[in-house]
Short mmCIF file of C-alpha atoms and ligand atoms in Angstrom, two decimals:
data_model
loop_
_atom_site.label_atom_id
_atom_site.label_comp_id
_atom_site.label_asym_id
_atom_site.label_seq_id
_atom_site.Cartn_x
_atom_site.Cartn_y
_atom_site.Cartn_z
CA MET A 1 0.00 0.00 0.00
CA ALA A 2 1.33 3.44 -0.88
CA PRO A 3 1.78 5.76 2.08
CA ALA A 4 -0.80 8.56 2.21
CA PHE A 5 2.03 11.07 2.58
CA ALA A 6 5.41 11.13 0.90
CA LYS A 7 7.90 10.13 3.60
CA ASN A 8 9.72 13.42 3.88
CA LYS A 9 6.95 15.88 3.30
CA PRO A 10 6.14 17.60 6.59
CA ILE A 11 2.59 17.20 7.82
CA ASN A 12 1.06 20.24 9.50
CA TRP A 13 -1.60 19.76 12.15
CA LYS A 14 -3.50 22.08 14.41
CA MET A 15 -4.27 21.38 18.06
CA VAL A 16 -6.93 23.38 19.91
CA THR A 17 -7.06 23.39 23.70
CA THR A 18 -9.48 24.23 26.50
CA TRP A 19 -6.74 26.25 28.22
CA PRO A 20 -5.93 29.93 27.77
CA PRO A 21 -2.85 30.52 25.55
CA HIS A 22 0.38 29.33 27.28
CA PHE A 23 -1.58 28.32 30.39
CA PRO A 24 0.75 26.87 33.07
CA VAL A 25 1.12 23.08 33.15
CA LEU A 26 -1.96 22.30 31.02
CA GLY A 27 -1.31 24.58 28.06
CA GLU A 28 2.39 24.11 28.64
CA SER A 29 2.01 20.32 28.37
CA ALA A 30 0.02 20.67 25.13
CA GLU A 31 2.89 22.74 23.72
CA MET A 32 5.39 20.16 24.95
CA ILE A 33 3.51 17.38 23.15
CA ALA A 34 3.91 19.37 19.92
CA LYS A 35 7.60 19.92 20.66
CA TRP A 36 8.26 16.25 21.45
CA VAL A 37 6.40 15.09 18.35
CA LYS A 38 8.42 17.48 16.20
CA GLU A 39 11.70 16.29 17.73
CA MET A 40 10.86 12.60 17.57
CA SER A 41 9.62 12.84 13.99
CA ASP A 42 12.57 14.98 12.91
CA GLY A 43 10.16 17.68 11.79
CA ARG A 44 7.85 15.42 9.79
CA LEU A 45 4.83 16.17 11.99
CA ASN A 46 4.37 19.78 13.05
CA ILE A 47 1.55 20.59 15.42
CA ALA A 48 0.55 24.21 15.92
CA VAL A 49 -1.04 24.64 19.36
CA TYR A 50 -3.87 27.13 19.89
CA GLY A 51 -5.12 28.36 23.25
CA ALA A 52 -8.79 28.75 24.07
CA GLY A 53 -10.40 31.43 21.93
CA GLU A 54 -7.57 31.58 19.40
CA LEU A 55 -9.31 29.28 16.91
CA VAL A 56 -12.30 27.92 18.81
CA PRO A 57 -13.73 28.67 22.28
CA ALA A 58 -12.46 26.71 25.31
CA LEU A 59 -15.43 24.36 25.24
CA GLY A 60 -15.53 24.08 21.45
CA VAL A 61 -12.58 21.68 21.32
CA PHE A 62 -14.62 18.48 21.06
CA ASP A 63 -16.71 19.71 18.12
CA ALA A 64 -13.72 21.15 16.27
CA VAL A 65 -11.86 17.81 16.37
CA THR A 66 -15.00 15.78 15.63
CA GLN A 67 -15.75 17.89 12.56
CA GLY A 68 -12.12 17.80 11.41
CA THR A 69 -11.77 21.60 11.51
CA VAL A 70 -8.55 20.75 13.37
CA GLU A 71 -6.72 17.44 13.77
CA MET A 72 -6.17 17.48 17.53
CA GLY A 73 -7.63 18.66 20.82
CA HIS A 74 -6.30 18.90 24.36
CA SER A 75 -8.88 18.99 27.13
CA ALA A 76 -10.60 16.89 29.79
CA SER A 77 -13.40 14.51 28.86
CA TYR A 78 -15.86 15.62 31.56
CA TYR A 79 -16.39 18.88 29.71
CA TRP A 80 -18.38 16.88 27.13
CA ALA A 81 -20.78 15.30 29.64
CA GLY A 82 -23.75 17.07 28.04
CA LYS A 83 -23.12 15.38 24.67
CA VAL A 84 -21.42 12.17 25.78
CA PRO A 85 -22.33 11.20 29.36
CA ALA A 86 -20.02 8.16 29.38
CA ALA A 87 -17.00 10.38 28.64
CA GLN A 88 -16.99 11.70 32.21
CA PHE A 89 -15.64 8.44 33.60
CA PHE A 90 -12.37 8.97 31.73
CA ALA A 91 -11.70 12.31 33.47
CA ALA A 92 -12.79 12.06 37.09
CA VAL A 93 -15.23 10.11 39.22
CA PRO A 94 -16.15 11.50 42.68
CA PHE A 95 -14.67 9.23 45.35
CA GLY A 96 -13.21 7.21 42.46
CA LEU A 97 -9.70 6.25 41.41
CA ASN A 98 -6.50 8.19 42.09
CA ALA A 99 -3.97 9.01 39.35
CA GLN A 100 -2.05 5.75 39.62
CA SER A 101 -5.23 3.69 39.38
CA MET A 102 -6.77 5.85 36.63
CA ASN A 103 -3.66 5.24 34.55
CA SER A 104 -3.84 1.52 35.30
CA TRP A 105 -7.52 1.24 34.43
CA ILE A 106 -7.31 3.30 31.25
CA LEU A 107 -3.97 2.10 29.88
CA ASN A 108 -3.87 -1.50 31.04
CA GLY A 109 -7.24 -2.37 32.56
CA GLY A 110 -9.66 -2.13 29.65
CA GLY A 111 -10.56 1.57 30.03
CA MET A 112 -8.96 2.71 26.77
CA GLU A 113 -10.88 0.19 24.65
CA LEU A 114 -14.12 1.52 26.14
CA TRP A 115 -13.04 5.13 25.69
CA GLU A 116 -12.36 4.41 22.00
CA GLU A 117 -15.82 2.86 21.74
CA VAL A 118 -17.42 5.92 23.41
CA TYR A 119 -15.62 8.34 21.06
CA ALA A 120 -15.92 6.30 17.83
CA PRO A 121 -19.32 7.81 16.82
CA PHE A 122 -17.69 11.25 17.09
CA ASN A 123 -14.72 10.41 14.83
CA LEU A 124 -12.33 10.81 17.73
CA LYS A 125 -9.38 8.78 18.90
CA PRO A 126 -8.66 9.42 22.60
CA LEU A 127 -5.22 9.38 24.21
CA LEU A 128 -4.27 10.04 27.81
CA ALA A 129 -2.29 13.24 28.26
CA GLY A 130 -1.85 13.94 31.97
CA ASN A 131 -3.26 13.68 35.45
CA THR A 132 -3.60 16.20 38.26
CA GLY A 133 -3.33 13.76 41.16
CA VAL A 134 -5.76 14.27 44.06
CA GLN A 135 -7.14 17.79 43.70
CA MET A 136 -8.14 20.26 46.40
CA GLY A 137 -11.76 20.68 47.46
CA GLY A 138 -11.94 24.30 46.41
CA TRP A 139 -12.05 27.94 47.41
CA PHE A 140 -14.86 29.27 49.60
CA ASN A 141 -15.72 32.50 51.37
CA LYS A 142 -17.85 30.79 53.98
CA GLU A 143 -17.02 27.76 56.03
CA ILE A 144 -18.47 24.38 55.15
CA LYS A 145 -19.54 22.92 58.47
CA SER A 146 -22.46 20.76 57.37
CA MET A 147 -24.37 19.80 54.23
CA GLU A 148 -26.64 22.81 54.88
CA ASP A 149 -23.79 25.05 53.76
CA PHE A 150 -24.02 23.73 50.19
CA LYS A 151 -27.65 24.87 49.87
CA GLY A 152 -27.89 27.66 47.30
CA LEU A 153 -24.11 27.76 46.91
CA LYS A 154 -23.10 28.84 43.40
CA MET A 155 -19.94 26.90 42.73
CA ARG A 156 -17.85 26.34 39.66
CA ILE A 157 -17.47 22.57 39.62
CA PRO A 158 -17.56 20.48 36.43
CA GLY A 159 -18.59 16.93 35.64
CA LEU A 160 -20.03 14.41 38.04
CA GLY A 161 -18.92 16.48 41.04
CA GLY A 162 -21.20 19.24 39.80
CA LYS A 163 -24.13 16.83 39.73
CA VAL A 164 -23.37 15.86 43.32
CA LEU A 165 -23.34 19.51 44.40
CA LYS A 166 -26.69 19.96 42.70
CA LYS A 167 -28.08 17.02 44.66
CA ALA A 168 -26.78 18.69 47.82
CA GLY A 169 -28.85 21.77 46.95
CA GLY A 170 -26.13 23.87 45.35
CA ASN A 171 -25.82 25.35 41.86
CA ALA A 172 -23.05 23.81 39.80
CA ILE A 173 -21.73 26.23 37.22
CA LEU A 174 -19.44 25.30 34.34
CA VAL A 175 -16.91 28.06 33.71
CA ALA A 176 -13.80 27.61 31.57
CA GLY A 177 -10.47 28.10 33.34
CA GLY A 178 -9.74 31.53 31.95
CA GLU A 179 -12.92 33.07 33.36
CA ILE A 180 -13.10 31.62 36.88
CA TYR A 181 -11.11 34.26 38.75
CA THR A 182 -13.18 37.17 37.45
CA ASN A 183 -16.44 35.34 38.22
CA LEU A 184 -15.30 34.60 41.76
CA ASP A 185 -13.97 38.09 42.34
CA ARG A 186 -17.20 39.69 41.12
CA GLY A 187 -19.42 37.33 43.10
CA VAL A 188 -20.96 35.73 40.01
CA ILE A 189 -20.00 32.48 41.76
CA ASP A 190 -19.60 31.97 45.54
CA ALA A 191 -16.97 29.27 45.34
CA THR A 192 -14.81 27.39 42.89
CA GLU A 193 -12.74 24.31 42.69
CA TRP A 194 -9.82 24.20 40.29
CA VAL A 195 -6.85 21.85 40.54
CA GLY A 196 -4.39 22.00 43.42
CA PRO A 197 -2.05 24.47 45.14
CA TYR A 198 0.57 24.80 42.39
CA HIS A 199 -1.96 25.78 39.76
CA ASP A 200 -4.45 27.52 42.04
CA LEU A 201 -1.68 29.84 43.31
CA LYS A 202 -0.98 30.91 39.73
CA MET A 203 -4.70 31.52 39.20
CA GLY A 204 -4.70 33.96 42.12
CA PHE A 205 -7.84 32.56 43.78
CA TYR A 206 -6.44 33.49 47.22
CA LYS A 207 -7.21 37.13 46.33
CA ALA A 208 -10.93 36.35 46.00
CA ALA A 209 -11.55 33.61 48.60
CA LYS A 210 -10.18 32.95 52.07
CA TYR A 211 -10.86 29.26 52.78
CA TYR A 212 -9.08 26.51 50.89
CA TYR A 213 -10.72 23.14 51.49
CA TYR A 214 -9.41 19.59 51.13
CA PRO A 215 -9.62 16.94 49.86
CA GLY A 216 -10.87 17.13 46.27
CA TRP A 217 -13.41 14.34 46.82
CA HIS A 218 -14.88 15.12 43.39
CA GLU A 219 -11.59 14.78 41.47
CA PRO A 220 -9.22 12.26 43.07
CA GLY A 221 -7.11 11.88 39.91
CA THR A 222 -8.35 13.84 36.93
CA ALA A 223 -7.09 12.70 33.57
CA PHE A 224 -6.51 15.02 30.62
CA GLU A 225 -7.18 13.91 27.09
CA LEU A 226 -5.52 14.33 23.75
CA THR A 227 -8.07 13.71 21.02
CA VAL A 228 -7.24 13.08 17.39
CA ASN A 229 -9.67 13.28 14.48
CA LYS A 230 -9.99 9.68 13.30
CA LYS A 231 -9.59 10.40 9.60
CA ALA A 232 -6.46 12.42 10.26
CA TRP A 233 -5.16 9.61 12.50
CA GLU A 234 -5.79 6.92 9.88
CA LYS A 235 -3.95 8.94 7.23
CA LEU A 236 -0.90 9.25 9.47
CA PRO A 237 1.99 6.82 8.74
CA LYS A 238 2.37 4.12 11.41
CA ASP A 239 5.66 5.49 12.75
CA LEU A 240 4.13 8.93 13.28
CA GLN A 241 1.15 7.34 15.02
CA ALA A 242 3.62 5.64 17.36
CA ILE A 243 5.33 8.98 17.98
CA VAL A 244 2.06 10.72 18.89
CA ASP A 245 1.22 7.80 21.15
CA ALA A 246 4.64 8.03 22.87
CA ALA A 247 4.29 11.79 23.33
CA SER A 248 0.93 11.29 25.04
CA TYR A 249 2.47 8.77 27.47
CA LYS A 250 5.30 11.19 28.20
CA SER A 251 2.82 13.99 28.80
CA ASP A 252 0.71 11.80 31.07
CA MET A 253 3.73 11.27 33.32
CA TRP A 254 5.09 14.82 33.03
CA VAL A 255 1.87 16.55 34.09
CA LEU A 256 1.37 14.35 37.15
CA SER A 257 5.02 14.64 38.17
CA GLU A 258 4.97 18.43 37.74
CA PHE A 259 1.95 18.82 40.02
CA GLU A 260 3.15 16.33 42.62
CA ALA A 261 6.62 17.88 42.77
CA LYS A 262 5.37 21.42 43.26
CA ASN A 263 2.05 21.27 45.12
CA ASN A 264 3.29 21.31 48.68
CA ASP A 265 5.63 24.30 48.28
CA ALA A 266 2.76 26.23 46.71
CA LEU A 267 0.40 25.21 49.51
CA GLN A 268 2.86 26.47 52.15
CA LYS A 269 3.20 29.74 50.25
CA LEU A 270 -0.59 30.16 50.13
CA ILE A 271 -0.79 29.61 53.89
CA THR A 272 2.20 31.63 55.08
CA LYS A 273 2.50 34.40 52.51
CA HIS A 274 -1.10 34.85 51.40
CA LYS A 275 -2.73 33.95 54.74
CA VAL A 276 -5.11 31.44 53.21
CA GLN A 277 -6.97 29.33 55.77
CA LEU A 278 -6.54 25.64 55.01
CA LYS A 279 -9.66 23.70 56.02
CA GLN A 280 -10.64 20.06 55.99
CA PHE A 281 -14.17 19.03 55.00
CA PRO A 282 -15.77 17.46 58.10
CA ASP A 283 -16.10 13.65 58.06
CA GLU A 284 -19.91 13.92 58.10
CA VAL A 285 -19.83 16.14 55.00
CA LEU A 286 -17.56 13.72 53.14
CA LYS A 287 -19.73 10.74 54.13
CA ASN A 288 -22.81 12.51 52.81
CA LEU A 289 -21.09 13.62 49.62
CA LYS A 290 -20.01 10.02 49.06
CA LYS A 291 -23.59 8.82 49.45
CA LEU A 292 -24.82 11.44 46.98
CA SER A 293 -21.98 10.57 44.58
CA LYS A 294 -23.10 6.95 44.51
CA GLU A 295 -26.67 8.10 43.73
CA VAL A 296 -25.45 10.35 40.91
CA LEU A 297 -23.33 7.57 39.39
CA ASP A 298 -26.21 5.09 39.55
CA GLU A 299 -28.50 7.60 37.85
CA VAL A 300 -25.98 8.33 35.08
CA ALA A 301 -25.58 4.58 34.48
CA GLU A 302 -29.35 4.06 34.55
CA ALA A 303 -29.99 6.74 31.93
CA ASP A 304 -27.39 5.70 29.37
CA PRO A 305 -26.35 2.15 28.36
CA MET A 306 -22.83 3.20 27.37
CA SER A 307 -22.33 4.87 30.77
CA ARG A 308 -23.53 1.63 32.40
CA LYS A 309 -20.94 -0.34 30.46
CA VAL A 310 -18.11 2.05 31.35
CA TYR A 311 -19.17 2.36 34.99
CA ASP A 312 -19.32 -1.44 35.36
CA SER A 313 -15.77 -1.73 34.03
CA PHE A 314 -14.68 1.08 36.36
CA LEU A 315 -16.26 -0.59 39.41
CA LYS A 316 -14.82 -3.99 38.58
CA PHE A 317 -11.37 -2.50 38.18
CA ARG A 318 -11.77 -0.48 41.38
CA ASP A 319 -12.64 -3.55 43.46
CA ASN A 320 -9.68 -5.38 42.01
CA ILE A 321 -7.15 -2.58 42.56
CA TYR A 322 -8.49 -1.83 46.07
CA ALA A 323 -7.95 -5.46 47.05
CA TRP A 324 -4.35 -5.15 45.86
CA ASN A 325 -3.93 -1.71 47.50
CA LYS A 326 -4.96 -3.25 50.81
CA VAL A 327 -1.85 -5.40 50.98
CA THR A 328 0.43 -2.78 49.42
CA GLU A 329 -0.31 0.98 49.52
CA GLU A 330 -2.61 0.99 52.56
CA ARG A 331 -0.41 -1.10 54.80
CA TYR A 332 2.67 0.80 53.66
CA GLN A 333 1.05 4.21 54.39
CA GLN A 334 0.87 3.27 58.06
CA PHE A 335 4.64 2.78 58.35
CA LYS A 336 6.18 5.08 55.76
CA HIS A 337 7.89 7.55 58.13
CA TYR A 338 11.22 6.98 59.84
CA1 CA B 401 -10.93 20.48 39.20
#
């Protein structure tokens, strides 16, 4: 079979992202993927990266890649919950898997095959492109002492976590990253979650909210996605496909390592320099949120056969990995300090 492209003719692709131009870590990692692909392919595949609003709006990434307006997108799959409910499971599940286990489920535990099935009708090929690790619970201007405090709360919280907040009586609002600070500062929203200390410090949320809650029960290991238009992918020579695949693996590890390496220093800076009050959600609140999360997940699975299929795989993997964690991670956690 003749290759679709002459071997040495450079291929030029466009990648749109949900992140503002040159956004720390997330936008940065999208740009690094392009750089790695260029280096590994010796310039045969050039990917121009566009920030949110440069070619398409932040939340227009999915449609742009589906329609083939651009070849690639960098985002998180829970932003597409309205169109593709089952996609949410590949970003974050409240009280679900952490980064290590998300990677294991998606890459080696059957998750990727399901993700491909979920995205096939949309002409998309999904690849993993990063993970935040356990996130923070968010920024608030009033204390969360009981479930009552969520009633009427206008909070920026995407995906399944947003549905849980709604069940708790709050208003979940979807706001793209670039607009959160202004909305919080102006009181359009009362509270927001974002990622974790390293990124939240850069976002300046400490200037608009005084309480920083943990843990991020709603996003225990959020995965980022690199999507490729299927037709563009199929036209790509096999070696370039392998290069894109390798770059996504590298990005997956780089993003998680970047956050994990820098989060604690940023947290200490928020507390000591910016006088942020670090608060823990009370046990009762977390227990109730967990109960509501289970209800939300059951409802999502009930309403959509594909979500049922993905959720079943997720639960089966979770039970399996938790059994293994019991004799490894959990026992080790108890004795890890000298
Ligand atoms: Ca988040």
